[in-house]
Coordinates of C-alpha atoms in Angstrom, one line a residue:
X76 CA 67.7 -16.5 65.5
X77 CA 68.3 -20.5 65.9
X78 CA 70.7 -21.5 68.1
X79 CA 73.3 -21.9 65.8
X80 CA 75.3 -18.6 65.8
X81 CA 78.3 -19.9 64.5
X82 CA 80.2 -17.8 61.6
X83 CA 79.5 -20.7 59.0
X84 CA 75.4 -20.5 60.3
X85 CA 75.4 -17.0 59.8
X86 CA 77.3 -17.1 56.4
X87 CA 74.8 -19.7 55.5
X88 CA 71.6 -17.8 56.4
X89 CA 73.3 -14.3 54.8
X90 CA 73.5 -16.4 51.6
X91 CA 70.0 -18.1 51.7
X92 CA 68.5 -14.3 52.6
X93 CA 70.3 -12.7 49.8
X94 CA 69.2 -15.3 47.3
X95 CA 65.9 -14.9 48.2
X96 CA 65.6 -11.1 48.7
X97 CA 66.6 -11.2 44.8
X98 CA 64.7 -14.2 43.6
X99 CA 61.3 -14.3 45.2
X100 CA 60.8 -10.7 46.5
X101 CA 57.1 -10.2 47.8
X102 CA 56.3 -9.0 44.6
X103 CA 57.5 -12.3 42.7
X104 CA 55.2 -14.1 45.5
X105 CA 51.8 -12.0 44.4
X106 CA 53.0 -12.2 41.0
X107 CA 52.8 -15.7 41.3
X108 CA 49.4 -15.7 43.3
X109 CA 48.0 -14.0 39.9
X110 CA 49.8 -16.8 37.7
X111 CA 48.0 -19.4 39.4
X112 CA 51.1 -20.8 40.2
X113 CA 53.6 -22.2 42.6
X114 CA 57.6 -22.0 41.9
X115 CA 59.5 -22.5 39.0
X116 CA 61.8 -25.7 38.6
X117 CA 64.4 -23.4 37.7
X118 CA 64.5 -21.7 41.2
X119 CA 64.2 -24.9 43.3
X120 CA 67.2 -26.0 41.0
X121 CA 69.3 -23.0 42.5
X122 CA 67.9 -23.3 46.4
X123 CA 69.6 -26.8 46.2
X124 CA 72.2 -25.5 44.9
X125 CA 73.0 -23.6 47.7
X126 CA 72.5 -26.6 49.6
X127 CA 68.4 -26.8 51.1
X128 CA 67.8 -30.6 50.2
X129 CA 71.7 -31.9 51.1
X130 CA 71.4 -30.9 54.9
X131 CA 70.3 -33.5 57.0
X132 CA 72.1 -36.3 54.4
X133 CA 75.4 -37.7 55.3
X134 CA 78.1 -36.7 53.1
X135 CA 78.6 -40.5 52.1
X136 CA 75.0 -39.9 50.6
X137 CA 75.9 -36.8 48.9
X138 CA 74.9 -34.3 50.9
X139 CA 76.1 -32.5 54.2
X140 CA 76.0 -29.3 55.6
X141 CA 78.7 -26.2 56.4
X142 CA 78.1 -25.8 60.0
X143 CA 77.7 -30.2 60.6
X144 CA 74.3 -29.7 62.3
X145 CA 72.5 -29.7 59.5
X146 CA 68.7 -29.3 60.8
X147 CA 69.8 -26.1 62.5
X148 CA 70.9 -25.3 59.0
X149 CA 67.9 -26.5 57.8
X150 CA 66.0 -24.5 60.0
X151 CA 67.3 -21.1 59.3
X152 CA 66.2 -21.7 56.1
X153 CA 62.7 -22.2 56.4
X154 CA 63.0 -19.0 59.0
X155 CA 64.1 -17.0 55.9
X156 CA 61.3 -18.7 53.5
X157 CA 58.9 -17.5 56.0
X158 CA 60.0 -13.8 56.6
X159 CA 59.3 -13.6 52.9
X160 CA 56.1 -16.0 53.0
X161 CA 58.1 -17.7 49.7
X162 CA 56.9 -20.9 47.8
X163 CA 58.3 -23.9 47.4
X164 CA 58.8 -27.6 48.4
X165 CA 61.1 -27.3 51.3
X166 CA 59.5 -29.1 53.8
X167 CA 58.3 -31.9 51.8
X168 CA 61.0 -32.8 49.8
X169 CA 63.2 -32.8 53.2
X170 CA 60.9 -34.7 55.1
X171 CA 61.2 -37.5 52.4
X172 CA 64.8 -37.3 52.6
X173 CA 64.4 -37.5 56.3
X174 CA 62.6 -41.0 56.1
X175 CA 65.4 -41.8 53.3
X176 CA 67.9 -41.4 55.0
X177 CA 67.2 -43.2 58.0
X178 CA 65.9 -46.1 56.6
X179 CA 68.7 -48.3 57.1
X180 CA 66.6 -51.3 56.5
X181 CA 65.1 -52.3 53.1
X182 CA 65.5 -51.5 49.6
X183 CA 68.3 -48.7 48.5
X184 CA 67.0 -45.7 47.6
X185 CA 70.6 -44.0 46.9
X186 CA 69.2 -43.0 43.8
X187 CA 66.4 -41.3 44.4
X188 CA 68.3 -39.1 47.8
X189 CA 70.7 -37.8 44.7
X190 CA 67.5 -36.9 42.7
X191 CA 66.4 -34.8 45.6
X192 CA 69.1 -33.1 46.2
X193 CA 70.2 -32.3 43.5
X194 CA 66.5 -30.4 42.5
X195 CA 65.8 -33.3 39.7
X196 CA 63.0 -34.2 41.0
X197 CA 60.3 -33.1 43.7
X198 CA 59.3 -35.8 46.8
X199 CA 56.0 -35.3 48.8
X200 CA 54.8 -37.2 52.0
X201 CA 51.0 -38.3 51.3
X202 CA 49.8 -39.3 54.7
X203 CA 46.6 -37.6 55.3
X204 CA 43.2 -38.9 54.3
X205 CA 39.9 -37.7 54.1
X206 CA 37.7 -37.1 56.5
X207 CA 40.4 -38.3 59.1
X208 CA 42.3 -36.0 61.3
X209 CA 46.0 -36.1 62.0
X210 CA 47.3 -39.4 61.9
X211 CA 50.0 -40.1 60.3
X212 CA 50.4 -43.8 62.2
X213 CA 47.3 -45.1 61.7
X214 CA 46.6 -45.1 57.7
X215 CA 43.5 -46.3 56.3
X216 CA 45.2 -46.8 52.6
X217 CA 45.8 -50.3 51.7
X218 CA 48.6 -52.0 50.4
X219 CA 47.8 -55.8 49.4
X220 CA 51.0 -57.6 48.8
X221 CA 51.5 -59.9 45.6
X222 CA 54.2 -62.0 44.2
X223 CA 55.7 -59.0 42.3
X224 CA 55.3 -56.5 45.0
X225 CA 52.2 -53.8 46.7
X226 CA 48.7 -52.9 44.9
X227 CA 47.6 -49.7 46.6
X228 CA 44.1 -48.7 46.7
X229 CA 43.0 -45.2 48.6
X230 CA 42.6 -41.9 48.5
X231 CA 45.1 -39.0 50.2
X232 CA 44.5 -35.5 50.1
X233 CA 46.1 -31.9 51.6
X234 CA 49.3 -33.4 49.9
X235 CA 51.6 -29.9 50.2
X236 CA 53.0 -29.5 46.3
X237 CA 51.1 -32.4 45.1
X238 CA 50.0 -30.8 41.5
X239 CA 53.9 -30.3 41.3
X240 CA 55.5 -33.5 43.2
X241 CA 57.2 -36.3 40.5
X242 CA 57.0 -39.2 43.6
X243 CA 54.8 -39.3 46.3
X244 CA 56.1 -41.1 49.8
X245 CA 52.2 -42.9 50.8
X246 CA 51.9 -44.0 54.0
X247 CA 49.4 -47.5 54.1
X248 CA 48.2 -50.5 55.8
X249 CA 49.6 -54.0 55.0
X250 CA 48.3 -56.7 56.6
X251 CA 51.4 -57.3 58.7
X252 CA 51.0 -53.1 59.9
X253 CA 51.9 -49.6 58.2
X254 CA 54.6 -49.4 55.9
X255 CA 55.9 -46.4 53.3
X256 CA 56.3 -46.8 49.9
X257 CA 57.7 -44.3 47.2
X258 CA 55.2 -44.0 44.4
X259 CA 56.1 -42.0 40.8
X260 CA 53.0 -40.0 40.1
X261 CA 52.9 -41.1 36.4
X262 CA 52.6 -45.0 38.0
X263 CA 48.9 -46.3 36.5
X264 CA 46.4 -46.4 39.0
X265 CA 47.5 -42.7 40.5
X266 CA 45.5 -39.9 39.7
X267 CA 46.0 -36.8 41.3
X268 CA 43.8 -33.7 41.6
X269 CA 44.7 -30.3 42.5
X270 CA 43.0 -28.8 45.8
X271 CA 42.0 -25.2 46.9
X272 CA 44.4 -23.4 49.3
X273 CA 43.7 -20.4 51.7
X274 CA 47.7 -19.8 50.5
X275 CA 48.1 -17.9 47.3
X276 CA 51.3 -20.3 46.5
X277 CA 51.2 -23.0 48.1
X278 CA 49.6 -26.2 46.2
X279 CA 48.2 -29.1 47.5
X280 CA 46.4 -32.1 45.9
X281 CA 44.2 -35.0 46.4
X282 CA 46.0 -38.3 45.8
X283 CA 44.2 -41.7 44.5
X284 CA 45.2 -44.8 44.1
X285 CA 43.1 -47.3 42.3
X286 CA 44.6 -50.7 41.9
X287 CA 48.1 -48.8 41.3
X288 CA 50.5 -51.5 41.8
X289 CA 53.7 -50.7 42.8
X290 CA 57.4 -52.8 43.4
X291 CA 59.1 -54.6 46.5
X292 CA 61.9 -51.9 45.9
X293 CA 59.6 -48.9 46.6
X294 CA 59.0 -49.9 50.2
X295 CA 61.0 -47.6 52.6
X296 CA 61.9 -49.2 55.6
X297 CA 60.5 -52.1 56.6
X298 CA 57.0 -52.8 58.9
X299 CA 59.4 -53.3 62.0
X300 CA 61.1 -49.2 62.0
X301 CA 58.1 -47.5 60.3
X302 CA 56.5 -46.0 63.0
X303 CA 60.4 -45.4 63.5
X304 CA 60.6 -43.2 60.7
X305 CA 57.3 -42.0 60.7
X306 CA 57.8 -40.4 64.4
X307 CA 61.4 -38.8 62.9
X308 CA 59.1 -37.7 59.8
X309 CA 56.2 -36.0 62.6
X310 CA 59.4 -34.1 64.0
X311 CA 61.1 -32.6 60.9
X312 CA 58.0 -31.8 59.6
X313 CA 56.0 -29.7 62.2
X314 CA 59.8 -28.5 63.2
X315 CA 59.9 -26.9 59.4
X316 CA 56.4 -25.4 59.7
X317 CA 56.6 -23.8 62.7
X318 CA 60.6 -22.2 62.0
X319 CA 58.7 -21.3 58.7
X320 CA 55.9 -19.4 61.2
X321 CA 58.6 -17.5 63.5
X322 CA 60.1 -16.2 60.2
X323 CA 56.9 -14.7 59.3
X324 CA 56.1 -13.9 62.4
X325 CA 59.3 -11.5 62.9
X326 CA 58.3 -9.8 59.3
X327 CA 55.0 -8.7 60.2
X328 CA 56.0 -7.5 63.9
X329 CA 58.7 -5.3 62.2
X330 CA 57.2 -3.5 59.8
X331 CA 53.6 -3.1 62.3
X332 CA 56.5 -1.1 64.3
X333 CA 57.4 0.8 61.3
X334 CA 53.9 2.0 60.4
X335 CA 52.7 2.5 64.1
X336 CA 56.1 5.4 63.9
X337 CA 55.3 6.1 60.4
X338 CA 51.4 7.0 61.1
X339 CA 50.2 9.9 63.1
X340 CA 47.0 10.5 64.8
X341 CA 45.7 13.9 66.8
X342 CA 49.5 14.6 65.6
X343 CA 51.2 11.9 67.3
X344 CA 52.8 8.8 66.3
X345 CA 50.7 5.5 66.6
X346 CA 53.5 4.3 68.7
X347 CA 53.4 6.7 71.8
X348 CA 50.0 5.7 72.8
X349 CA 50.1 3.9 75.9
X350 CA 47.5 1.4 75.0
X351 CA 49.5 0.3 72.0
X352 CA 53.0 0.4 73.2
X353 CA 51.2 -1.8 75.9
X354 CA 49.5 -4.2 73.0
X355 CA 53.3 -4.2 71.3
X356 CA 55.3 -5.0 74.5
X357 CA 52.7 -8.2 75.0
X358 CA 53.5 -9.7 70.9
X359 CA 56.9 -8.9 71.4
X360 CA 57.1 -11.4 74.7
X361 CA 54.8 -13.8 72.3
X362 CA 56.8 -13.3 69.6
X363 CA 60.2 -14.0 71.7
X364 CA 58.7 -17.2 73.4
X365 CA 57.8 -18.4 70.1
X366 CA 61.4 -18.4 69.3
X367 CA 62.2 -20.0 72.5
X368 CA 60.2 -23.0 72.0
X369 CA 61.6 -23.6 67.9
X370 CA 65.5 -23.0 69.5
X371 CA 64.8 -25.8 72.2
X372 CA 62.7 -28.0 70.0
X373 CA 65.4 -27.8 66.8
X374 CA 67.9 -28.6 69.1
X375 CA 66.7 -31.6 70.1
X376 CA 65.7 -32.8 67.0
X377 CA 69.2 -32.1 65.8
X378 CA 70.9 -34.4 68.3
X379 CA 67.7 -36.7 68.7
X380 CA 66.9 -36.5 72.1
X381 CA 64.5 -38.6 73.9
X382 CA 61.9 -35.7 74.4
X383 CA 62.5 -34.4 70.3
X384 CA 58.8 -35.4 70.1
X385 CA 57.6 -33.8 73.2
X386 CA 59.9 -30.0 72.3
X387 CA 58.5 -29.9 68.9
X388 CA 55.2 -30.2 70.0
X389 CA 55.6 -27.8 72.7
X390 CA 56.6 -25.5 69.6
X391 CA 53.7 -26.4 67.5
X392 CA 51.4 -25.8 70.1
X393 CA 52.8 -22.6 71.3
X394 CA 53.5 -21.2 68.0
X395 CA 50.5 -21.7 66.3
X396 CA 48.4 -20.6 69.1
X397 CA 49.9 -16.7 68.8
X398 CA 51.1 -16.8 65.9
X399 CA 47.5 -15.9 64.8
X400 CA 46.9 -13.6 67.7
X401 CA 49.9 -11.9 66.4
X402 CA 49.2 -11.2 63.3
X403 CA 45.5 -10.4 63.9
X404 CA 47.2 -7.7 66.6
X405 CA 48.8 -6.6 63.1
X406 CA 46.2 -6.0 61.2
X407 CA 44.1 -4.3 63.7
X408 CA 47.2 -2.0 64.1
X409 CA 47.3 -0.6 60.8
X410 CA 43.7 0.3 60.8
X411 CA 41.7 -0.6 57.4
X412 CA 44.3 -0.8 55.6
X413 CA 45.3 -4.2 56.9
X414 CA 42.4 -5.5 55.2
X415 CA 43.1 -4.3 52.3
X416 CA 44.0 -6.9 49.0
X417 CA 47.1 -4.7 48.1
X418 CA 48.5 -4.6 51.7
X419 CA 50.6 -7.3 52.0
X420 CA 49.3 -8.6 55.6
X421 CA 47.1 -10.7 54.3
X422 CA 49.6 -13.4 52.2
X423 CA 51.4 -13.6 56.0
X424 CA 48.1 -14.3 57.6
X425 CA 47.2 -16.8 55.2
X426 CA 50.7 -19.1 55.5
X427 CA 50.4 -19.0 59.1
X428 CA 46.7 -20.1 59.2
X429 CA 47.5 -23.0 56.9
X430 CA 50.3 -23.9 59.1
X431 CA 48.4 -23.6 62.1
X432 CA 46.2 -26.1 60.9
X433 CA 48.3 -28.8 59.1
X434 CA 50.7 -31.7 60.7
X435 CA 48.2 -31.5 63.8
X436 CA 46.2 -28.5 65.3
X437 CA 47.5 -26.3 68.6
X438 CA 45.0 -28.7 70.2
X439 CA 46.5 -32.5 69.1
X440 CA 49.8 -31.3 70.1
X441 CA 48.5 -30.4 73.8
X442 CA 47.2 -33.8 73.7
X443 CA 50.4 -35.2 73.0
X444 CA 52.3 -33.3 75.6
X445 CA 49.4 -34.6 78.0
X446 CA 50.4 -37.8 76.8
X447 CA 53.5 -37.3 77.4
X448 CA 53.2 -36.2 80.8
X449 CA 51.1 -38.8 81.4
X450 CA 48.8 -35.8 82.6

């Protein structure tokens, strides 16, 4: 649970767990692993409906949240995509909206915060690059200014929804430092080519730009509050993935329970050996502490605290380091069966491997808080 426990957070999350208990159902999710395919636009349509992309944007944007703290909100709901390892472009489309809305400087983008929220269209962040590692300040895409506005030339890739996104939020150089643009993926010079993901639904793509040339009014921001934005961006993001992970996390932990009192060996439960109830006591602490860290980081990015940065790196670090232990634990619980194609253990393990590794390893985040710390 976040720290929210207000009635209108609970009412919230009860109605974003209902919605998706009926509409993407594990079975929908491998259904849609043998489709090839991601979501449907139909079904994003309704999650921001209920309110998913109008959280964190003030009300005189359009948007706004029942409880007023809207990435707590926000947060519970990519707890509840996760305990049902469902699709969809929640944490990019909010991330854009994250640098929208706080880009008080610079061209309006009113018009393209209503498109996202109201499921018109689908946003993306592009900002990693290949063969480069996590670093989402330093951009090696280049934007070369002209009298009419930016030509961008480059290549981004692990773009999460990519094949699906209609705009494209590109990080890049100019020659006076990084700025963001917002780039329609049918603008000339963009190509984009779908990628290979260790997750059965999630898509991502590799991005190119070749001489696409692009208006003043698509900056976001200006080159003085980029790396503004950007650090805001860094926090929503990973703060997303790793609320996304704890959900997940809680799934697989409770129904390993249920098997290890469901199976018997030498006419016992799995769950009255000592050596196991031993193994389940240590994931359960794990599993807990992983909670901790998301509650304290979530909070501070809610009220923007000075040491947001540092909390949700704490969390990604943390998280991602047992959330794999975890679920490995899991599978070695139920035996061969865990490693079975029909068991679903697998599409859990595969969402939290890909988020273990994307928006910075265990190991860059350690590195921040050492930078932090000035260790």
């Amino acid at each position: 649970m976040t720290v929210d426990t207000s009635s209108e957070h609970k009412l919230f999350r009860a109605t974003t767990k209902s919605f998706l208990s009926k509409e993407t159902p594990i079975s929908r999710v491998r259904a849609l692993a043998d489709e090839d395919s991601s979501f449907e636009r139909s079904w994003w349509t309704k999650g921001a409906e209920l309110g998913w992309t109008a959280l964190q944007v003030p009300e005189d944007l359009g948007g706004g949240s029942v409880t007023g703290n809207g990435i707590l909100d926000l947060v519970a709901v990519a707890e509840e995509l996760g305990r049902g390892v469902a699709p969809g472009p929640l944490h990019p489309v909010n991330v854009v909206l994250a640098a929208l809305v706080d880009a008080r400087t610079g061209p309006d983008h009113t018009k393209e915060i209503e498109e996202l929220i109201s499921g018109e269209k689908i946003a993306t962040w592009a900002v990693y690059e290949p063969g480069n590692a996590w670093a989402p300040h330093a951009p090696t895409v280049t934007a070369s200014a002209t009298a009419e506005g930016y030509v961008l030339n480059g290549v981004k890739d692990r773009v999460e929804a990519g094949p699906q996104a209609d705009t494209f939020l590109v990080t890049a150089l100019t020659d006076a430092g990084p700025l963001q643009f917002l780039v329609d993926a049918d603008v000339p010079g963009v190509s984009v080519t779908r990628s290979r993901s260790i997750d059965l639904v999630k898509q991502y793509a590799s991005v190119e730009f070749d001489n696409a040339e692009v208006g003043i009014d698509t900056a976001v921001g200006d080159i003085e509050t980029t790396l503004t934005l950007i650090h805001r961006q860094i926090q929503v993001a990973n703060l997303l993935q790793v609320a996304e992970t704890v959900g997940l996390l809680d799934t697989v932990f409770d129904f390993t329970v249920q098997w290890a009192f469901d199976r018997y060996s030498f006419g016992r439960p799995l769950a009255s050996y000592q050596a196991l109830k031993h193994r389940f006591a240590d994931m359960k602490m794990w599993l807990e502490a992983c909670h901790a860290t998301v509650d304290g980081a979530a909070e501070a990015v809610q009220n923007r605290a000075d040491d947001a940065g540092y909390l949700v790196s704490v969390a990604k670090s943390y998280v991602g380091w047992r959330s794999a232990q975890i679920i490995q634990d899991c599978v070695q619980m139920h035996g061969g069966i865990g490693i079975t194609w029909e068991h679903d253990l697998h599409l859990f393990l595969r969402r939290a491997l890909l988020n273990r590794e994307l928006l910075g390893t265990p190991e860059d985040h350690r590195r921040s808080i050492a930078d932090y710390l000035e260790l």
